[in-house]
XYZ file of C-alpha atoms in Angstrom:
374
model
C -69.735 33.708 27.001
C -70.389 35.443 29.789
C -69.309 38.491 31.283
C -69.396 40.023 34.948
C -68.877 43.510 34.121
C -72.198 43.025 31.874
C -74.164 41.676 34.219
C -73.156 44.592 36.699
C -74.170 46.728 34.466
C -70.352 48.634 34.008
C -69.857 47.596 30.891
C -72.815 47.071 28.111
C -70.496 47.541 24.912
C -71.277 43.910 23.964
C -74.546 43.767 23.276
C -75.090 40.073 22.701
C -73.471 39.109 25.775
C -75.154 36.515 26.858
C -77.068 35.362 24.182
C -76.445 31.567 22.807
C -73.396 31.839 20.133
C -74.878 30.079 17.348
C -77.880 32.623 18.003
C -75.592 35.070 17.009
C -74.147 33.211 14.166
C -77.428 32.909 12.733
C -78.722 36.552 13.309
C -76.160 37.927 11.352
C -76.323 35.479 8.621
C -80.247 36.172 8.040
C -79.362 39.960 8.234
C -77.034 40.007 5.536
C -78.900 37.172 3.201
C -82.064 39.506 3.952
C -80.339 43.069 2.819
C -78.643 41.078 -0.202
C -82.091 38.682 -1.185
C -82.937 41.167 -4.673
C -79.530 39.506 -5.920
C -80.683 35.624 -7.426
C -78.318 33.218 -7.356
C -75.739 34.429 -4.557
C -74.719 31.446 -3.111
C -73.717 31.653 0.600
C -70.934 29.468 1.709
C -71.169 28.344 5.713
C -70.380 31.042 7.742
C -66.956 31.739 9.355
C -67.227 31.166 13.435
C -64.992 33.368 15.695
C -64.099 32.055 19.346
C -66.610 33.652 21.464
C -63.654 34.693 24.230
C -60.175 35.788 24.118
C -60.187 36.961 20.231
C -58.941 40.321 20.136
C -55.463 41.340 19.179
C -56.290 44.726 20.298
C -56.763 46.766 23.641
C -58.115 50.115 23.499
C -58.187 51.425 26.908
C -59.580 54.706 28.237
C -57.041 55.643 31.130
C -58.732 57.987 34.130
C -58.506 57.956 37.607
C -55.544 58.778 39.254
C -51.469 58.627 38.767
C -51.425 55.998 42.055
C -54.558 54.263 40.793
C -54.855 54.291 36.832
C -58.029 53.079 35.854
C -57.869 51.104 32.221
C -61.502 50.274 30.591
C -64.159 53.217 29.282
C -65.460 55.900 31.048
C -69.260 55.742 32.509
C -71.922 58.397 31.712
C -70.158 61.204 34.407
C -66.791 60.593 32.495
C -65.103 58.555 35.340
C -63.127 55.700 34.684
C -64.311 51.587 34.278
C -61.674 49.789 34.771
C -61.768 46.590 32.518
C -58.861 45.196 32.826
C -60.437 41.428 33.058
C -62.091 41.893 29.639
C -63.190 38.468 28.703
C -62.650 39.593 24.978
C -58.548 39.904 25.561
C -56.587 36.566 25.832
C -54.975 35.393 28.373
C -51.476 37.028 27.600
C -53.177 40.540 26.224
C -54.953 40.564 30.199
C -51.561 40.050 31.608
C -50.095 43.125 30.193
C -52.821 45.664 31.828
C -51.810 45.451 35.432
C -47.996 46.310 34.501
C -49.049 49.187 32.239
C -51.455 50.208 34.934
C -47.679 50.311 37.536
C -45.979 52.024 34.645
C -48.234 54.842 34.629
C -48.001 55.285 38.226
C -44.155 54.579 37.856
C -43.245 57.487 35.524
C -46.000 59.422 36.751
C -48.124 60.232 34.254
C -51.614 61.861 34.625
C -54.807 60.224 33.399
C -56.866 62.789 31.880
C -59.740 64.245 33.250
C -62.476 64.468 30.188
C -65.117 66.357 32.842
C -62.319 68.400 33.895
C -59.848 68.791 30.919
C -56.778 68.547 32.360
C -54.187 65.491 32.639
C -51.948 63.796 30.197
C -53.132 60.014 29.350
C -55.574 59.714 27.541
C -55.761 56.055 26.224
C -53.413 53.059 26.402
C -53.301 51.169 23.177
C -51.885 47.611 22.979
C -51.743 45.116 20.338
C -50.580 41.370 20.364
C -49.566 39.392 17.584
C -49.828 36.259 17.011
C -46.534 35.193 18.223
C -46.895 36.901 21.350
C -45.203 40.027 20.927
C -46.266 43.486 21.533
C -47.298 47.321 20.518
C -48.100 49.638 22.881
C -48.398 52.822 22.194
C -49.394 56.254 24.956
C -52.222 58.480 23.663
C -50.718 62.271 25.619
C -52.338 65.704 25.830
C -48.617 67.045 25.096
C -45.186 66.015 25.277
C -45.037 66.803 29.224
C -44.701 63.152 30.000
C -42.164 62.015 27.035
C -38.986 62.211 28.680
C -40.306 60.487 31.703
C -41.939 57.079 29.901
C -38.516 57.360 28.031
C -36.123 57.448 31.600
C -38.885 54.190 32.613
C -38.948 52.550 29.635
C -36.090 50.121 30.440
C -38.069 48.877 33.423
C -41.125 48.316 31.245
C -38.649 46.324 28.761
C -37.869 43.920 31.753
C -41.106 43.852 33.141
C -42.745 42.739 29.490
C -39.829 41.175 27.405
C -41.997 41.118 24.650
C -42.286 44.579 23.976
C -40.904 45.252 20.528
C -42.169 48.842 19.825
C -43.391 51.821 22.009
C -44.758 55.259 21.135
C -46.360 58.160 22.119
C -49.028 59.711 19.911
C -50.023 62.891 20.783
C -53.790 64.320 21.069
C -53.736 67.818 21.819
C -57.607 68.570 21.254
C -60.200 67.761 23.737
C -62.588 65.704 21.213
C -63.929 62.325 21.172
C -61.206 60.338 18.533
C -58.823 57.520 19.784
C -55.328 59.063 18.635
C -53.710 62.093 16.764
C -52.095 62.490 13.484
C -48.273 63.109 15.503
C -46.469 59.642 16.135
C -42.791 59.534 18.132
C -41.391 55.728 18.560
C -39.379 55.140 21.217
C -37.669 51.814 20.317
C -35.150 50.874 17.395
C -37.828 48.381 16.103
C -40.900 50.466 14.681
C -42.498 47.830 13.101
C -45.080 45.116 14.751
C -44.663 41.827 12.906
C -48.288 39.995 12.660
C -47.914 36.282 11.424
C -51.085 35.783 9.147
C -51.021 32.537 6.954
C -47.105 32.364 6.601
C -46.793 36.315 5.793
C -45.140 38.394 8.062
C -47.526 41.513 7.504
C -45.173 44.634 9.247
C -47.566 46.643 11.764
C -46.787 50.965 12.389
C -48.241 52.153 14.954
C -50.940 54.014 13.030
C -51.396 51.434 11.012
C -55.028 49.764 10.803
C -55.418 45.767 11.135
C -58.588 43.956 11.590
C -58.992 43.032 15.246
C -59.508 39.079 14.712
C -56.454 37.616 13.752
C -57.758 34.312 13.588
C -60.892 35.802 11.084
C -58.834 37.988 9.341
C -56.970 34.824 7.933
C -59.639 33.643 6.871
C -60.841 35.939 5.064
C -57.882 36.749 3.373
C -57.696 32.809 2.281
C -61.154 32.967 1.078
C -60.367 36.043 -1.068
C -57.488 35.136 -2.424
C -59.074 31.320 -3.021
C -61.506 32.966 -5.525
C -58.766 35.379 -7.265
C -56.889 32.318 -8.150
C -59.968 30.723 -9.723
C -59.110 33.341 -12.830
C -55.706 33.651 -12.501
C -55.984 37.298 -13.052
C -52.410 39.118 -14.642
C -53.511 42.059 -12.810
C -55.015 43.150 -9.671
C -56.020 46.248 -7.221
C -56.364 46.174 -3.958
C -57.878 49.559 -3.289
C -58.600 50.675 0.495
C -55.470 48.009 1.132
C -54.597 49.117 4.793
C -51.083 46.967 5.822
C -51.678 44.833 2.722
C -53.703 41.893 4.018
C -55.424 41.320 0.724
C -52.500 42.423 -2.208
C -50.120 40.306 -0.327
C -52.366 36.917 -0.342
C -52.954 37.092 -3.761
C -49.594 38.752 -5.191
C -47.543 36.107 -7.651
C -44.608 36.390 -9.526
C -46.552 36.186 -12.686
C -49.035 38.744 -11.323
C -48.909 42.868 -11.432
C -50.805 43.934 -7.674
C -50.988 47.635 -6.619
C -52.445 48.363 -3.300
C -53.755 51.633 -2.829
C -54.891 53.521 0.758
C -54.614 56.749 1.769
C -52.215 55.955 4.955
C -48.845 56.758 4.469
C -48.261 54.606 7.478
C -50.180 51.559 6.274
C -48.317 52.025 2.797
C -45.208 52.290 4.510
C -45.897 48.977 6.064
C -47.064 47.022 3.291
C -43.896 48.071 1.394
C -41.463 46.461 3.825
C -43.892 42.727 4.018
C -43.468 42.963 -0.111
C -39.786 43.973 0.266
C -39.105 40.883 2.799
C -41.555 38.639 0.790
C -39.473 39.189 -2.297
C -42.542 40.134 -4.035
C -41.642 42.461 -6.576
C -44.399 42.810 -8.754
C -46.597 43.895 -5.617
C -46.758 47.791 -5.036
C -48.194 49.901 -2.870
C -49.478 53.637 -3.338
C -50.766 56.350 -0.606
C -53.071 57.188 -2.472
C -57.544 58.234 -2.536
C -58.301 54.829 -4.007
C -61.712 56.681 -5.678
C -58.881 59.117 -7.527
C -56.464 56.445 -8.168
C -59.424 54.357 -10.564
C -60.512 57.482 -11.831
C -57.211 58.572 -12.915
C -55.873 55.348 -14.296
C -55.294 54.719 -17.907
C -56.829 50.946 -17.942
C -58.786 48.947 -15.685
C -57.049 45.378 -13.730
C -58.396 41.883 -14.494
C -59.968 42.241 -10.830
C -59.943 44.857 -8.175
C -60.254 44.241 -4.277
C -62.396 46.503 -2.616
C -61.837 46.611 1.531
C -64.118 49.987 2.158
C -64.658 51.602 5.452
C -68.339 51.266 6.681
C -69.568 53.949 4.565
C -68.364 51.928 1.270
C -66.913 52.769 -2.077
C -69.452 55.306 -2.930
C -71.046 56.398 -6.135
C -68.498 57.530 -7.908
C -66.313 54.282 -7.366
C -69.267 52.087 -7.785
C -69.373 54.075 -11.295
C -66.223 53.767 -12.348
C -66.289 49.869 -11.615
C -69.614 49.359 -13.625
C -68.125 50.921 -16.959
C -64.862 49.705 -16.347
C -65.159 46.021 -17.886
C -63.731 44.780 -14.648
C -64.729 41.662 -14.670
C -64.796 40.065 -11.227
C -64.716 42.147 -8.147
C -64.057 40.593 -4.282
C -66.192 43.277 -2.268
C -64.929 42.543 1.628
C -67.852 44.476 3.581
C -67.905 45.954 7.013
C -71.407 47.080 6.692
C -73.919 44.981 4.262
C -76.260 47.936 3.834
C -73.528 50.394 2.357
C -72.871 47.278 0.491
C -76.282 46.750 -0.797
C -76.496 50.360 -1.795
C -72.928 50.157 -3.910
C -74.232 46.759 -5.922
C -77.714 48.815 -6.829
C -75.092 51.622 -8.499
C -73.187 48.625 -10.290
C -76.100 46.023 -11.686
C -73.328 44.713 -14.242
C -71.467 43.319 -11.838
C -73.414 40.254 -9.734
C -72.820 38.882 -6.446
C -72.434 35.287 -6.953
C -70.927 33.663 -3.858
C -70.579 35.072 -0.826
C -69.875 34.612 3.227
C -70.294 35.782 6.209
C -67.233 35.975 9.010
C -67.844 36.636 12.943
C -65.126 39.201 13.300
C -66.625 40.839 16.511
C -68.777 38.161 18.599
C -70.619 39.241 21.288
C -71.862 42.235 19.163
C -73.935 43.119 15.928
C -70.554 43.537 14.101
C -69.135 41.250 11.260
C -67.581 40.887 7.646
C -68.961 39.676 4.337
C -66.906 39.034 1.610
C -68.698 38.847 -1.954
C -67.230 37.706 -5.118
C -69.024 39.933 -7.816
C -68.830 38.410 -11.701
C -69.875 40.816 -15.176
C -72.863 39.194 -16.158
């Protein structure tokens, strides 16, 4: 892939743009072999390729400029607006949306806002796509100033985008470098995203996290829940579950799974997938999944562990060494946080593992790990 706003220099956020894909493949491969090569016997499976173009599910855009010409992208070095609107990373029908957000803004006349000059209203436009085509978009605001206007408009953005299922405003009152606030108001009946992912329906809130690679994050789910079944486990955790991915691919009506994360939101959604699944042996907690383990009266079969880059920490990492766990599926963000959580737990052995390409183009990826008591 290739990408004009790279080569001009607006836009460096990828950056392996340009270099061959299976390059790329390869350099993350040897990276996470490398910071994993103390641990004999982990056998790596072929890696899991991404499309190089077109893969993301997910648009978050950066609005500045002005209410007659919105600006949707990043901001440069002064703090004025890129527009990126032809991102190469966004599919076809993700690009589409952009311009008629970009009219909507002007329509209901909302401000961008100025970071150099702290003042406006819209800060970021964020927009997700499922599978089927349907759509989340959601208004990062300053305050409510703008509310009742995006609601009068919203009709015309309904006929302009008939795949809009749910709209909200989250609001962002501080002047501080994060994406979105805690405060979420929906605007539409629906409040729920569905995102098709290997036959489940998986029920998206607005604040709820997803990976950005649909295509990846099915497989990845498949090959975690391939090596759950290879014990048939009568219990499972899924702690730092998000929406559910994991707990939902490997729940079974012969099978207790609890999914734990500390989002109400994600919780909320994971729920309602079980709920329509008809899977009720398959909970869901909000919950500090470090607290939960700690807390609990016995230990699972096998536990899930879906960490954010920092990992499960010490005190997890404990907890799962004495716990007589016996297999552990460790689905990594960050190998070296991983690294540093097997060194606390030398019971428990990495015996398979394998990469997935979630973010091409960049140094980013996944590696899931299937850890067995020796």
């Amino acid at each position: 892939m290739q990408c004009s706003y790279f080569d001009a220099e607006r836009c460096l956020s990828c950056t392996w743009m340009g270099r061959p894909y299976a390059a790329q493949l390869a350099a993350k491969q040897d990276l996470v072999a490398d910071l994993l090569a103390e641990h004999a016997g982990l056998d790596w499976l072929p890696p899991v390729a991404s499309r190089e173009e077109g893969f993301r599910n997910k648009a978050k855009m950066v609005v500045a400029g002005t209410v007659d010409a919105p600006t949707l992208g990043i901001l440069d070095a002064a703090g004025a607006g890129v527009d990126l609107q032809s991102c190469g990373l966004y599919p076809d029908g993700l690009q589409a949306v952009f311009p008629v957000l970009a009219a909507f803004v002007t329509r209901a006349r909302i401000e961008p806002y100025d970071v150099p000059a702290r003042r406006g209203e819209l800060k970021h436009l964020l927009v997700t796509q499922s599978a089927d085509g349907d759509l989340m978009v959601r208004f990062v605001l300053r305050s409510q100033e703008a509310v009742t206007r995006i609601r009068k408009h919203l009709p015309w953005l309904h006929e302009q985008l008939p795949a809009l299922v749910v709209a909200s405003v989250n609001l962002l009152p501080e002047h501080k470098a994060v994406l979105e606030g805690s405060r979420e108001i929906v605007l539409t009946d629906e409040q729920t995203l569905r995102m098709r992912v290997n036959g489940l329906d998986l029920h998206l809130r607005p604040q709820s996290f997803f990976q950005t690679n649909t295509d990846v994050a099915a497989a990845l789910y498949r090959q975690a829940a391939a090596w759950v079944e290879e014990s048939s486990p009568a219990s499972v955790w899924d702690l730092y579950c998000g929406v559910g991915g994991f707990a939902l691919h490997v729940a079974d009506p012969a099978r207790d799974v609890v999914g734990v994360e500390t989002s109400a939101e994600a919780v909320a959604s994971a729920a309602l997938t079980a709920r329509d699944a008809g899977l009720v042996r398959t909970t869901f907690l909000a919950d500090d999944a470090t607290g939960f383990a700690l807390a609990a009266d016995a230990a699972p079969d096998l536990v899930v562990v879906n960490p954010p880059r920092r990992g499960i920490g010490p005190d997890l990492a404990g907890w799962l060494e004495r716990s007589g766990v016996e297999r552990v599926v460790y689905s990594s963000c960050h190998a070296r946080s991983l690294a540093r959580d097997l060194a606390a737990m030398p019971s428990l052995r990495p015996v398979r593992g394998r990469l997935l390409d979630m973010f091409p183009q960049t140094t980013h990826y996944e590696v899931v790990t299937l850890l067995e008591r020796a």
